Structures are given as structure tokens and as C-alpha cells.
PDB file of C-alpha atoms in Angstrom:
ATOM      1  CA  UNK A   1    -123.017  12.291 -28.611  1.00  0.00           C
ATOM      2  CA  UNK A   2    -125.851  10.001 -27.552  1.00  0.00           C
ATOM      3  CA  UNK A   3    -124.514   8.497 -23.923  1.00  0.00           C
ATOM      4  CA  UNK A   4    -126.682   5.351 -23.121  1.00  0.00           C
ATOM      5  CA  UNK A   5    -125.991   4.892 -18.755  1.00  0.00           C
ATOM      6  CA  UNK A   6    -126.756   1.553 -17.332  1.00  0.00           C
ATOM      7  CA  UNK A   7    -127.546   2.873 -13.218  1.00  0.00           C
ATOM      8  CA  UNK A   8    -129.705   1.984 -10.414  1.00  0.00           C
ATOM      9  CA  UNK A   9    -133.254   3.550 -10.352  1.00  0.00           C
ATOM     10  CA  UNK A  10    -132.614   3.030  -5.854  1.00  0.00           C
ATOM     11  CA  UNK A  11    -132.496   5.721  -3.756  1.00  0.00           C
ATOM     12  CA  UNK A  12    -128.495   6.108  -2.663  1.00  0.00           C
ATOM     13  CA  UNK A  13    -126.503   8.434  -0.436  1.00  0.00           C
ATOM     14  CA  UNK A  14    -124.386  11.350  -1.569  1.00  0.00           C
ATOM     15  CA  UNK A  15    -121.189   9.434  -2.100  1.00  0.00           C
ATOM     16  CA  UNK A  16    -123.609   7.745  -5.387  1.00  0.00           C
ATOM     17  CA  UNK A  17    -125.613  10.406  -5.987  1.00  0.00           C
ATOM     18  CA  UNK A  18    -123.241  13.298  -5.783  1.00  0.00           C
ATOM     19  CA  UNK A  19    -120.442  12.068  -8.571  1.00  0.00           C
ATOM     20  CA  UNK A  20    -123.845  10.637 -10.863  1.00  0.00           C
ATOM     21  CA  UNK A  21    -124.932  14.544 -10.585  1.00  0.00           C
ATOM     22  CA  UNK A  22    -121.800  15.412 -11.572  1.00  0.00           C
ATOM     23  CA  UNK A  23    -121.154  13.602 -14.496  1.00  0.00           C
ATOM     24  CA  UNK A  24    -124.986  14.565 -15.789  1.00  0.00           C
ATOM     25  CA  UNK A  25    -124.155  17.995 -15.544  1.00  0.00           C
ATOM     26  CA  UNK A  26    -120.924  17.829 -17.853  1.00  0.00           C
ATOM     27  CA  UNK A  27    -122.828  15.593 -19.978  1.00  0.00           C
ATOM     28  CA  UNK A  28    -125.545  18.211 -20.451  1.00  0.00           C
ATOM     29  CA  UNK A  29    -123.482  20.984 -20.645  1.00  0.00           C
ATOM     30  CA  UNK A  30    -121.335  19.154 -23.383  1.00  0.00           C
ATOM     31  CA  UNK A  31    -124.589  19.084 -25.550  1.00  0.00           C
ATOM     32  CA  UNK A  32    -124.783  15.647 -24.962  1.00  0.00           C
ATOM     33  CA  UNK A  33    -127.935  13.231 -25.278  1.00  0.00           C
ATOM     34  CA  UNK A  34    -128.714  10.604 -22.458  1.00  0.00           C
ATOM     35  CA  UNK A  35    -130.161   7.738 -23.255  1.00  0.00           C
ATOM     36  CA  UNK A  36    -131.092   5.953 -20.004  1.00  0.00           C
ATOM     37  CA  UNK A  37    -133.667   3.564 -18.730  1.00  0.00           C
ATOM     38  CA  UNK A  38    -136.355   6.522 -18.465  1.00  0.00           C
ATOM     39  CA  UNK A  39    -137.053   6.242 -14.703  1.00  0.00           C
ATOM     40  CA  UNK A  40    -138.230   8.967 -12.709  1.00  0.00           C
ATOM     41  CA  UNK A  41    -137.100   8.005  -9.425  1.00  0.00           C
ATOM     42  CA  UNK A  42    -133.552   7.021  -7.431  1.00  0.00           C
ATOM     43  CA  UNK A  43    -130.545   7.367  -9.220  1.00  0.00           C
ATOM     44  CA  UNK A  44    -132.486   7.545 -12.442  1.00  0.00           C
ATOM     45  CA  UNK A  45    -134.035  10.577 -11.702  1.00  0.00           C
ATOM     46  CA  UNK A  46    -130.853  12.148 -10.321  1.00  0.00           C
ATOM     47  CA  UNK A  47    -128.713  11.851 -13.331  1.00  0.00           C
ATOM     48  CA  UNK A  48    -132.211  12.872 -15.885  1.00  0.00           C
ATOM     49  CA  UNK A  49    -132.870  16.122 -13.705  1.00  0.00           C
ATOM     50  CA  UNK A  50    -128.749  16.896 -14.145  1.00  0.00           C
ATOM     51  CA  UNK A  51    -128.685  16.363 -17.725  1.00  0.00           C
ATOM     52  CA  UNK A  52    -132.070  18.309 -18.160  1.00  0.00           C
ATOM     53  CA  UNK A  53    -130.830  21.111 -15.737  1.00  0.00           C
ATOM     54  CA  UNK A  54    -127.624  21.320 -17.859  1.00  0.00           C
ATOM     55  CA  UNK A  55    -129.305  21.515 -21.117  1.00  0.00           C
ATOM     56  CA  UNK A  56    -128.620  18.259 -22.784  1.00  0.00           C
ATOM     57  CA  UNK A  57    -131.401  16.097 -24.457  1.00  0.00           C
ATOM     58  CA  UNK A  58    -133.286  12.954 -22.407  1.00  0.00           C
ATOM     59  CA  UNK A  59    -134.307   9.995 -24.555  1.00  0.00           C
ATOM     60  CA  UNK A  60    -135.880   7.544 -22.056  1.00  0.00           C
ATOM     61  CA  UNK A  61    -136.373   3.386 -22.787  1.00  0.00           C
ATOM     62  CA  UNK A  62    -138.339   2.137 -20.502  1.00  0.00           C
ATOM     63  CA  UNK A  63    -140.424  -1.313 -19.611  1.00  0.00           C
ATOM     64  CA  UNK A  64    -144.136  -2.007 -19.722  1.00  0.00           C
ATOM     65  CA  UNK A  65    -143.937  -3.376 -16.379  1.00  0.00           C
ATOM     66  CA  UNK A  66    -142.357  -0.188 -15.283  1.00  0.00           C
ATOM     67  CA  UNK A  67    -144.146   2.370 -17.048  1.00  0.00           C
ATOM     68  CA  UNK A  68    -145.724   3.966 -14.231  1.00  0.00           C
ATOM     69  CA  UNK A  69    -142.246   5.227 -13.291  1.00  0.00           C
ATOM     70  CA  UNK A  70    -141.392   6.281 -16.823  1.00  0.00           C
ATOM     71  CA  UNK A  71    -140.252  10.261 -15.970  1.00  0.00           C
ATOM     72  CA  UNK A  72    -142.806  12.718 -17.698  1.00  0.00           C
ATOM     73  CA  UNK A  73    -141.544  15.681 -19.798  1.00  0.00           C
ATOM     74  CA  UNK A  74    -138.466  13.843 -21.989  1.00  0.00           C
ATOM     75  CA  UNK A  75    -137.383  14.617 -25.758  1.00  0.00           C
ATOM     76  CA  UNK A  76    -138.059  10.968 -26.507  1.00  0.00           C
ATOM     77  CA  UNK A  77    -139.575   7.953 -24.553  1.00  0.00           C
ATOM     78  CA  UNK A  78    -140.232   4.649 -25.935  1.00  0.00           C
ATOM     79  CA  UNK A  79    -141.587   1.926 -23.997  1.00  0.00           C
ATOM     80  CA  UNK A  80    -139.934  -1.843 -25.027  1.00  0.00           C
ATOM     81  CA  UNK A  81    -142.424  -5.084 -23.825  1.00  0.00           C
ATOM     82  CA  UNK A  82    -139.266  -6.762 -22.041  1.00  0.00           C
ATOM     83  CA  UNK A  83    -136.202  -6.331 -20.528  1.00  0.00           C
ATOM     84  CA  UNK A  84    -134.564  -7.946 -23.704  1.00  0.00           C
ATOM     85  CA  UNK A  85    -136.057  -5.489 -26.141  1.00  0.00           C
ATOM     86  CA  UNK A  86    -134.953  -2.651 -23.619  1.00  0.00           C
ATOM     87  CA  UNK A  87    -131.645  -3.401 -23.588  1.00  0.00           C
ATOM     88  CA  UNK A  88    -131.618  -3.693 -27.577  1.00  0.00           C
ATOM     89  CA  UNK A  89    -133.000  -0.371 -28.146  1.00  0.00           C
ATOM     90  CA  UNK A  90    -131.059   1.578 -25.498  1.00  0.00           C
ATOM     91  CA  UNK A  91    -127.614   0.320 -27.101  1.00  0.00           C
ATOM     92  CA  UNK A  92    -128.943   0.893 -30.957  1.00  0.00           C
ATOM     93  CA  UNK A  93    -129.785   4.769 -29.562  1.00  0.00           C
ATOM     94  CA  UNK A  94    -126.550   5.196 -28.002  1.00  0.00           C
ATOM     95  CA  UNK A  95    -123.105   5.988 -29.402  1.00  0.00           C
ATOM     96  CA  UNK A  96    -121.360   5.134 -26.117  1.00  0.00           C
ATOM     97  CA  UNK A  97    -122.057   3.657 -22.518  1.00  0.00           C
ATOM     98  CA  UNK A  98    -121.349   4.296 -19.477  1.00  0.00           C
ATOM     99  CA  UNK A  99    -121.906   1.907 -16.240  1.00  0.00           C
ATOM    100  CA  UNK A 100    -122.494   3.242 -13.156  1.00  0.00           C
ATOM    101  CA  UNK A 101    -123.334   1.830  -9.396  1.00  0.00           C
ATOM    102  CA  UNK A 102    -126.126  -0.520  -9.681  1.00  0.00           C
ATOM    103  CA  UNK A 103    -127.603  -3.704  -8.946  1.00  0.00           C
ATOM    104  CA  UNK A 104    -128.257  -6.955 -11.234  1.00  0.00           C
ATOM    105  CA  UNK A 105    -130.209  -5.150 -13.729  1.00  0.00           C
ATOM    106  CA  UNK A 106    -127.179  -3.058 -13.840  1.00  0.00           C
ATOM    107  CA  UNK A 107    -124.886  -5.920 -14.281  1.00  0.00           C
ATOM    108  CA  UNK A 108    -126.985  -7.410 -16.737  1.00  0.00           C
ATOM    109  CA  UNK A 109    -126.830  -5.100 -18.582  1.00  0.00           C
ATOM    110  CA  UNK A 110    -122.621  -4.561 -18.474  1.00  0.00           C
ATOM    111  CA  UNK A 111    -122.152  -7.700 -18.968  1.00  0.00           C
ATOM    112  CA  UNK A 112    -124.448  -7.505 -22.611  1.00  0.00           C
ATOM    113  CA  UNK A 113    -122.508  -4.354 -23.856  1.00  0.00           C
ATOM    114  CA  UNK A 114    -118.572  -6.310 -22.490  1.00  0.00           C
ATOM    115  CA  UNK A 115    -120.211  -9.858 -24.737  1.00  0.00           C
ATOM    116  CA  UNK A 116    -120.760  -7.492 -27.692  1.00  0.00           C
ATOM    117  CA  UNK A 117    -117.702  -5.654 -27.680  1.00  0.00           C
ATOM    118  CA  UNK A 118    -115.807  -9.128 -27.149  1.00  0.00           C
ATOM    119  CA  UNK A 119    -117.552 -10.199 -29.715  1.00  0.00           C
ATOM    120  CA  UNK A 120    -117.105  -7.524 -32.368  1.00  0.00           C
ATOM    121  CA  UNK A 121    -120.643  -6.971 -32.599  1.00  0.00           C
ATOM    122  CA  UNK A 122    -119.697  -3.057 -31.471  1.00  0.00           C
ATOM    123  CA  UNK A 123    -117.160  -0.736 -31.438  1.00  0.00           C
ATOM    124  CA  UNK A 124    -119.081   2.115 -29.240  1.00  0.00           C
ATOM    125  CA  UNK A 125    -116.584   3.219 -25.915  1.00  0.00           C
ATOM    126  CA  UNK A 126    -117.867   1.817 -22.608  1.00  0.00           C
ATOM    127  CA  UNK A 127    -116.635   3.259 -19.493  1.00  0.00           C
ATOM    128  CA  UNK A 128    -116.816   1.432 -16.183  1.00  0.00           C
ATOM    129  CA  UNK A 129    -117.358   5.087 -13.924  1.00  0.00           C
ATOM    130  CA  UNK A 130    -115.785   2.809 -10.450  1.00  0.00           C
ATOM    131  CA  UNK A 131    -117.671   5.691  -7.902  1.00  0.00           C
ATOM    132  CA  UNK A 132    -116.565   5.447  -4.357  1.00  0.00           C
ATOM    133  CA  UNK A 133    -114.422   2.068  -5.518  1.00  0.00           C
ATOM    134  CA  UNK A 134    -117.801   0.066  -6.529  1.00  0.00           C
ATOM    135  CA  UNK A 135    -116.487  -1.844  -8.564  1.00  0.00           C
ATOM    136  CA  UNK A 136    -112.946  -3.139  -7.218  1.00  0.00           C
ATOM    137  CA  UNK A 137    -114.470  -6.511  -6.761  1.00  0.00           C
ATOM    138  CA  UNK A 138    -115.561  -6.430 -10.434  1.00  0.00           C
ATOM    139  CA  UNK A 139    -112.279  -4.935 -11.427  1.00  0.00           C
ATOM    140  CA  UNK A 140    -110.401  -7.694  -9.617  1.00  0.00           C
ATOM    141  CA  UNK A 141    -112.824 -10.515 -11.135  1.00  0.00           C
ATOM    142  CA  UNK A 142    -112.016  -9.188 -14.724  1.00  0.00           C
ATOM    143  CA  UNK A 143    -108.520  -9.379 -13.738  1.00  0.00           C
ATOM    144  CA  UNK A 144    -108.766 -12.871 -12.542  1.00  0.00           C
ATOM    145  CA  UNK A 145    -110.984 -14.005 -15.300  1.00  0.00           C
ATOM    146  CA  UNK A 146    -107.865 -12.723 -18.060  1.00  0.00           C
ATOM    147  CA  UNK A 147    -104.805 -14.191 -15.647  1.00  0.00           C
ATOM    148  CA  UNK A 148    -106.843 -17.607 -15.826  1.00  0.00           C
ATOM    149  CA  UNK A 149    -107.487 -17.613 -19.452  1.00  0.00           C
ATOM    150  CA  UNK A 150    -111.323 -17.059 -19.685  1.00  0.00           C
ATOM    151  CA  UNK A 151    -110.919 -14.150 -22.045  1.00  0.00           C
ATOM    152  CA  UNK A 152    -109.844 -13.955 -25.690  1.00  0.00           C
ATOM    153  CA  UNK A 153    -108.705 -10.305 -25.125  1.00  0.00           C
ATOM    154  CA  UNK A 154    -108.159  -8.325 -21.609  1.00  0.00           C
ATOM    155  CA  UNK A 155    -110.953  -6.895 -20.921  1.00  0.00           C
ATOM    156  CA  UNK A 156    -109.275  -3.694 -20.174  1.00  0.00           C
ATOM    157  CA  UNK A 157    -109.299  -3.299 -23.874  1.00  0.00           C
ATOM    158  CA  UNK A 158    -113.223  -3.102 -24.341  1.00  0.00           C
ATOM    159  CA  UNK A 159    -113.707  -0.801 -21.281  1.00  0.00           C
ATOM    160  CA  UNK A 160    -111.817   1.593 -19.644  1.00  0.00           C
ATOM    161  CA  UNK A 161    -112.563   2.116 -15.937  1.00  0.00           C
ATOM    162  CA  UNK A 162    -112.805   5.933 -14.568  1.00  0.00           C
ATOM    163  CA  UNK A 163    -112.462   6.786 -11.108  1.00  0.00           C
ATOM    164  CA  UNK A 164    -114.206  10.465 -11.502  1.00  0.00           C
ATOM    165  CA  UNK A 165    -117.090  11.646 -14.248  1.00  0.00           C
ATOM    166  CA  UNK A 166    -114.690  14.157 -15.465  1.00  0.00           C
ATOM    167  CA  UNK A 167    -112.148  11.331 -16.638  1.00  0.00           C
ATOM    168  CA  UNK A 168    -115.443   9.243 -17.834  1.00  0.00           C
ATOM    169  CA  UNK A 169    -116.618  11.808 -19.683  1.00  0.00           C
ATOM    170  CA  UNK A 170    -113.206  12.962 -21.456  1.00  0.00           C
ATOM    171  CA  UNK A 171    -112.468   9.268 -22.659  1.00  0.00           C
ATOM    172  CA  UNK A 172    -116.121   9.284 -24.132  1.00  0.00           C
ATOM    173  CA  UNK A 173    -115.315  12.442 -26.218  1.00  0.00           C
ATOM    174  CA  UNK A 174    -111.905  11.447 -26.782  1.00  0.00           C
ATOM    175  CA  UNK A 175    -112.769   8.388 -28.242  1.00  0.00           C
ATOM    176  CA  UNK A 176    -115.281   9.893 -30.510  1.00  0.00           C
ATOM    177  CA  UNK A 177    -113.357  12.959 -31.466  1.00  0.00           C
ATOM    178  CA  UNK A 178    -115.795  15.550 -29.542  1.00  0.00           C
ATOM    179  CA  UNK A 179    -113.847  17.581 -28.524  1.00  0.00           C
TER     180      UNK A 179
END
């Protein structure tokens, strides 16, 4: 499975980068693909050097503005002219997505992949991996947004929030019949 992960290219403490590690390694010992932003640094490089260390295959999208960062030594690495054309490509190489901790590039691009699903532009799993309770505020928002009639659909039914990679991971396969 091809695993596109919307994450923070910061540098973060152990309670972020310990669970992201995690989660990399299952991913690359499942024979998984990820499909990520193609950062070398922070969280970015984090879950890459997991996946990498585990065996599974890197394809890297990154930004022209950003392509100093781009992390060397990848299966694949393309290099979109804008953040718009980044997003696109990461979600057309991807057969799922997962969301971890990040900032409002993160969000951004959530929020893209939750409009599409809502939309019935894409069926592809998305899992909301809530690390260290991240995003209860989100989770509480999404909740508020249904209750008050701003959704067509809950949006529990286009993602499904994880508390640990393992359960993240499992839905993923689950939901694609990996087993």
C-alpha cells in the first residue's frame, strides 16, 4: 500500500517523535510505500529514516521553494512548483492518508483530503493518528461542526481517529484488505 502522511517537517520531543517512529517502522516492515512531503529534516526525516530502516519504499513530493531540504537517497522524488500541485500529486500517489501532529501546512492539507472525501471525489481511508491527544480540539470542533449542522455526513465517517500507530496502521490495511 502506498501511505501518503501529512506531518510537520519541525523538530518535536519524544512524545511526537517517538509514536511517528513507531508507526514508520510497522509501515516499513508491512512492505508499505510512504509517500510524504520529501523533507529531510524534523518530523519528516524521522518517519523517512523509520520507513527506510524498516525496509519499505520512500517516494518524496516536495516544493521548489523547499528543495534544498528535499532528503537525498529516495526510490522516487518529484519536485511540484507550488503547494497546490504538491498536494495534488501526493494524494494521486497514495492509496491512503494518514495525518499526523503538525502545523497549518498540516491542516491544510487535512482539511483538502476531509473536502474530497465529503465530496465523493475519493474513497482512499484517512486516519486522524490523535498522538499525545493533538487533536482533541480538532476532534471536538468536528463534533461541534456535525451537532450544528455544518456537515452533510459526520465526519467520523470519512476519517477514523487512532490513538496509537498500531490501531492507525491496522484500519489502513483493514480497509484495503492487506492483511
Amino acid at each position: 500500500m502506498r501511505i501518503c502522511v501529512f506531518l510537520s517537517a519541525a523538530d518535536l520531543d519524544d512524545r511526537y517523535t517517538g509514536p511517528a517512529r513507531e508507526f514508520a517502522e510497522l509501515l516499513g516492515k508491512g512492505g508499505h510505500t510512504l509517500v510524504w512531503g520529501g523533507s529531510d529534516v524534523g518530523l519528516m526525516k524521522v518517519v523517512a529514516d523509520g520507513v527506510q530502516e524498516a525496509g519499505g519504499r520512500l517516494v518524496g513530493v516536495s516544493v521548489e521553494f523547499l528543495s534544498a531540504k528535499a532528503r537525498p537517497g529516495v526510490d522516487e522524488m518529484v519536485v511540484a512548483k507550488d503547494l497546490a500541485e504538491r498536494k495534488r500529486l501526493l494524494l494521486e500517489k497514495a492509496d491512503a492518508v494518514v495525518i499526523m501532529v503538525g502545523g497549518t501546512g498540516t491542516l491544510d492539507e487535512a482539511t483538502e483530503i476531509l473536502e474530497l472525501k465529503k465530496h465523493g471525489h475519493t474513497e482512499m481511508p484517512v486516519v486522524l493518528l490523535n498522538t499525545a491527544g493533538f487533536y482533541d480540539g480538532l476532534k471536538e470542533q468536528f463534533r461541534r461542526m456535525d451537532d450544528e449542522g455544518f456537515l452533510p455526513r459526520p465526519l467520523t465517517d470519512p476519517v477514523f481517529f487512532a490513538e496509537e500507530p498500531v490501531g492507525a496502521l491496522a484500519y489502513l490495511e483493514e480497509s484495503q484488505g492487506v492483511a
